[in-house]
């Protein structure tokens, strides 16, 4: 194992060190340092355009990283020798707009990765897909097309799909923002269950109540930097920074 | 050449064993490969898919008379002569004039046909009875032909203009349409056209021209040549020779004009063969175009600037140049550069598929770019590689959007394949041309060809839309 891939001494599940990201001349992340322990649930909040999504997408290298290091499950994703596809199997991701594959059935969406990555035969993968659908309460939708599902159901399928490779980490980018209000609850319940099972999770969210309830820690980002972070009770109850106070006064 | 040597040997052997086989001509029981032109009515042309004509009837009758077999190869005039020089064929019969230049390279039979130039006018024209009546008028002749040379040689004397055209059929049409009053053409071609009721009549005597002969490679196949001469003399003696000539050149009063229905049933087999080739060359070319188009389409969206450059150049070159240019380039140009002849199928498929591939590349690029980028991200986030993600997630969705454009491209290609007639590819329109080149029923033949194209394209469209609905649910 090269030096770059050695995990930090505290055995952080995710370690972000001096992360910078620019789109052309526009620097969007201006040096982020965050460590997330195994089983920890971290909620990322902040104004629109502050770089929350970009930070999340750097964790599984959907964005190229301009500078710094991101270490996930012991892999330095900035190390070109590291097989990023291997790392991504350890990290599930859920998108705001679900991004289900419309030309496949619900079960096929979930089976795609295990079958294509030769982790399971078709029969085993289907078995597992049905179990995952059971977990998100949608077993009867296994053979439906995504187009026939409601938004909440789509997002629950997307979560099941992200769980198909048994990842140790789950990333959620505004998983409930595109949903009608009456459907937010069913998705949050699935996330709550995952937290209870001890999944390491990073959630970008606008649901402050949910962040307070579920988060072990809340990170407030503004203009490409982590402005303030701490346990939800402290950050929401007694924010230290003016920018945090100003943001919270608008959203709470 | 081997057949020739064997023939000589047998000839010698035969005379040595003269008592056993006194009449052995050295050709009996053998098969000779005979090269000929593709279409030169009335000497060789296709009727109902079969090669027929004066040359064909003669060589077959002589072969039968002399007890040998022939295998006819319809190669085209120049190709047949090349094949003769390289001993790929044993003899050539192709309405070929015996000239001193040719005599230096080939051995010729006795002349089997006396050609010449003749003038014809519209059947209904009673004003023009001879060259004197041409004053101030326009006549047509075939570009580069002896008819053109002759017409120009007397144009000043009789005070008429000569316009040159490329095909006999178009010359006759222009006389019938009145844009020219008379046509100067080879006597047999003209006589055959008149015999086919092409709407013309001859009004002057034949101006004697060249004589046609059967040729073998110089010094080779003398037994075959001798057998040809012998057989020809026999046919002339027994009247069969005149029968063959009359069959094609006799006065039209004997010929009954065929109805449209007869034209249709007679031309149908040849047209169906043409349609078969049209469909086959389109199918193969489209498969190749899809592969090329997919490759180039992916290269166009690649991050690699070199790949992108190659694909963009490919698309620009083939979208920016005419299809026909590439047909000529592949069929005539490339063989001269490489010294390797190119099969007409290879040339045809290359032409169609490279041209179409450029358009398919653009369709593919557009189709892929129209798929939500979130789809690729979702697949990549699951740990699937770029290739797998494209294959399983992006391309299937892109294809759904691309299908209507691809069907369109397929139909354009099927129609464009008719351009391959310019290099002699026997597709549907080419077959149509061959038919009216021998029967002069231009409008009706084109009408039939048009209807066949239309029906084939409608059927293809329906089939493609059905497949689209079935597979792209
Ligand atoms: N692919 C991209 N190209 C250029 N700029 C981008 C891209 N993605 C995000 N940005 C910019 O980066 C900044 C941060 O975006 P983002 O991370 O999506 O913010 P947030 O999720 O906090 O709303 C924004 O100014 C956005 O315009
Ligand atoms: Mg965002």
Coordinates of N, CA, C and O in Angstrom, one line a residue, chain A residues 57 60 62 84-85 88-89 91 93 95 99-104 109 112-113 116-117 161-162 165, chain B residues 372-386 388 391-394 396-397 400 473:
Chain A
X57 N -19.9 15.3 -4.6 CA -19.5 14.6 -5.8 C -18.0 14.4 -5.9 O -17.5 13.5 -6.6
X60 N -16.9 10.7 -4.3 CA -16.7 9.5 -5.2 C -16.2 9.9 -6.5 O -16.4 9.1 -7.5
X62 N -17.0 12.0 -8.8 CA -17.8 12.3 -10.0 C -17.3 13.6 -10.5 O -17.5 14.0 -11.7
X84 N -11.0 3.8 -9.4 CA -12.1 4.6 -8.9 C -13.4 3.8 -8.9 O -14.3 3.9 -8.1
X85 N -13.5 2.8 -9.9 CA -14.7 2.0 -10.0 C -14.8 1.1 -8.7 O -15.9 0.8 -8.2
X88 N -16.0 3.3 -5.8 CA -17.4 3.6 -5.9 C -18.3 2.5 -5.5 O -19.5 2.7 -5.1
X89 N -17.8 1.3 -5.5 CA -18.6 0.2 -5.0 C -18.8 0.2 -3.5 O -19.7 -0.4 -3.0
X91 N -19.3 3.1 -2.1 CA -20.0 4.3 -1.8 C -21.3 4.4 -2.6 O -21.2 4.5 -3.8
X93 N -24.7 6.4 -3.9 CA -25.1 7.8 -4.0 C -26.5 7.9 -4.5 O -27.0 7.1 -5.4
X95 N -29.4 10.7 -5.8 CA -29.4 12.0 -6.4 C -30.8 12.7 -6.2 O -31.8 12.1 -6.0
X99 N -32.5 9.8 -11.0 CA -31.7 9.2 -12.1 C -31.9 7.7 -12.2 O -30.9 7.0 -12.4
X100 N -33.1 7.2 -12.1 CA -33.4 5.8 -12.4 C -33.2 5.6 -13.9 O -33.4 6.5 -14.7
X101 N -32.9 4.3 -14.3 CA -32.8 4.0 -15.7 C -34.1 3.7 -16.3 O -34.7 2.6 -15.9
X102 N -34.6 4.5 -17.1 CA -36.0 4.4 -17.5 C -36.3 3.2 -18.4 O -37.5 2.7 -18.5
X103 N -35.3 2.6 -19.0 CA -35.5 1.5 -20.0 C -35.4 0.2 -19.3 O -35.4 -0.9 -19.9
X104 N -35.2 0.2 -17.9 CA -35.1 -1.0 -17.2 C -36.3 -1.1 -16.1 O -36.7 0.0 -15.7
X109 N -33.0 -2.2 -12.5 CA -32.2 -1.0 -12.0 C -31.3 -1.5 -10.9 O -30.1 -1.1 -10.8
X112 N -28.5 -4.2 -11.9 CA -27.5 -3.9 -12.9 C -26.1 -4.0 -12.4 O -25.2 -4.7 -13.0
X113 N -25.8 -3.3 -11.3 CA -24.4 -3.3 -10.8 C -23.9 -4.7 -10.4 O -22.9 -5.2 -10.8
X116 N -23.5 -6.9 -13.6 CA -22.4 -6.4 -14.5 C -21.1 -6.5 -13.9 O -20.1 -6.7 -14.6
X117 N -21.0 -6.3 -12.6 CA -19.7 -6.3 -11.9 C -19.4 -7.8 -11.4 O -18.5 -8.0 -10.6
X161 N -31.2 0.8 -5.1 CA -30.2 0.6 -6.1 C -28.8 0.9 -5.6 O -27.8 0.2 -5.8
X162 N -28.7 2.0 -4.8 CA -27.4 2.5 -4.3 C -26.9 1.5 -3.3 O -25.7 1.4 -3.0
X165 N -24.7 -2.8 -4.0 CA -23.3 -3.4 -3.9 C -22.8 -3.4 -2.4 O -21.7 -3.5 -2.1
Chain B
X372 N -29.9 12.4 -20.6 CA -29.6 13.2 -19.4 C -28.3 12.7 -18.8 O -28.0 11.5 -18.6
X373 N -27.3 13.7 -18.6 CA -26.0 13.3 -18.1 C -26.1 12.6 -16.7 O -25.2 11.8 -16.3
X374 N -27.2 12.8 -16.0 CA -27.5 12.2 -14.7 C -27.5 10.6 -14.9 O -27.2 9.9 -13.9
X375 N -27.9 10.2 -16.0 CA -27.9 8.7 -16.3 C -26.5 8.1 -16.2 O -26.3 7.1 -15.6
X376 N -25.6 8.8 -16.9 CA -24.2 8.3 -16.9 C -23.7 8.4 -15.5 O -23.0 7.5 -15.0
X377 N -23.9 9.5 -14.8 CA -23.4 9.7 -13.4 C -24.0 8.6 -12.5 O -23.2 8.1 -11.7
X378 N -25.2 8.3 -12.6 CA -25.8 7.3 -11.7 C -25.1 5.9 -12.0 O -24.8 5.2 -11.0
X379 N -24.9 5.6 -13.2 CA -24.3 4.3 -13.5 C -22.8 4.3 -13.1 O -22.4 3.4 -12.4
X380 N -22.1 5.4 -13.3 CA -20.7 5.5 -12.8 C -20.6 5.4 -11.3 O -19.8 4.8 -10.7
X381 N -21.6 6.0 -10.6 CA -21.6 6.1 -9.2 C -21.8 4.7 -8.6 O -21.5 4.4 -7.4
X382 N -22.4 3.8 -9.4 CA -22.5 2.4 -9.0 C -21.2 1.6 -9.1 O -21.2 0.4 -8.7
X383 N -20.2 2.2 -9.8 CA -19.0 1.5 -10.0 C -18.8 0.8 -11.3 O -17.8 0.1 -11.6
X384 N -19.8 1.1 -12.2 CA -19.6 0.6 -13.6 C -18.7 1.5 -14.4 O -18.7 2.7 -14.2
X385 N -17.8 0.9 -15.2 CA -16.9 1.7 -16.0 C -17.6 2.5 -17.1 O -18.8 2.4 -17.3
X386 N -16.8 3.4 -17.7 CA -17.4 4.2 -18.8 C -18.0 3.4 -19.9 O -19.2 3.6 -20.3
X388 N -19.0 0.2 -20.0 CA -20.2 -0.6 -19.5 C -21.4 0.4 -19.3 O -22.5 0.0 -19.7
X391 N -22.7 1.2 -22.6 CA -23.4 0.1 -23.3 C -24.7 -0.2 -22.7 O -25.7 -0.5 -23.4
X392 N -24.8 -0.2 -21.3 CA -26.0 -0.7 -20.7 C -27.0 0.4 -20.4 O -28.2 0.2 -20.3
X393 N -26.5 1.7 -20.2 CA -27.4 2.7 -19.8 C -27.6 3.8 -20.8 O -28.8 4.1 -21.2
X394 N -26.5 4.3 -21.4 CA -26.7 5.5 -22.2 C -27.1 5.1 -23.6 O -28.1 5.6 -24.2
X396 N -28.6 2.4 -25.0 CA -30.0 2.0 -25.2 C -31.0 3.1 -25.2 O -31.9 3.1 -26.0
X397 N -30.8 4.1 -24.4 CA -31.7 5.2 -24.4 C -31.5 6.1 -25.6 O -32.4 6.7 -26.2
X400 N -33.1 4.8 -28.8 CA -34.5 5.0 -28.8 C -34.8 6.4 -29.5 O -35.7 6.5 -30.3
X473 N -40.0 0.0 -26.8 CA -41.3 0.3 -26.0 C -41.0 1.3 -24.9 O -40.0 1.3 -24.4

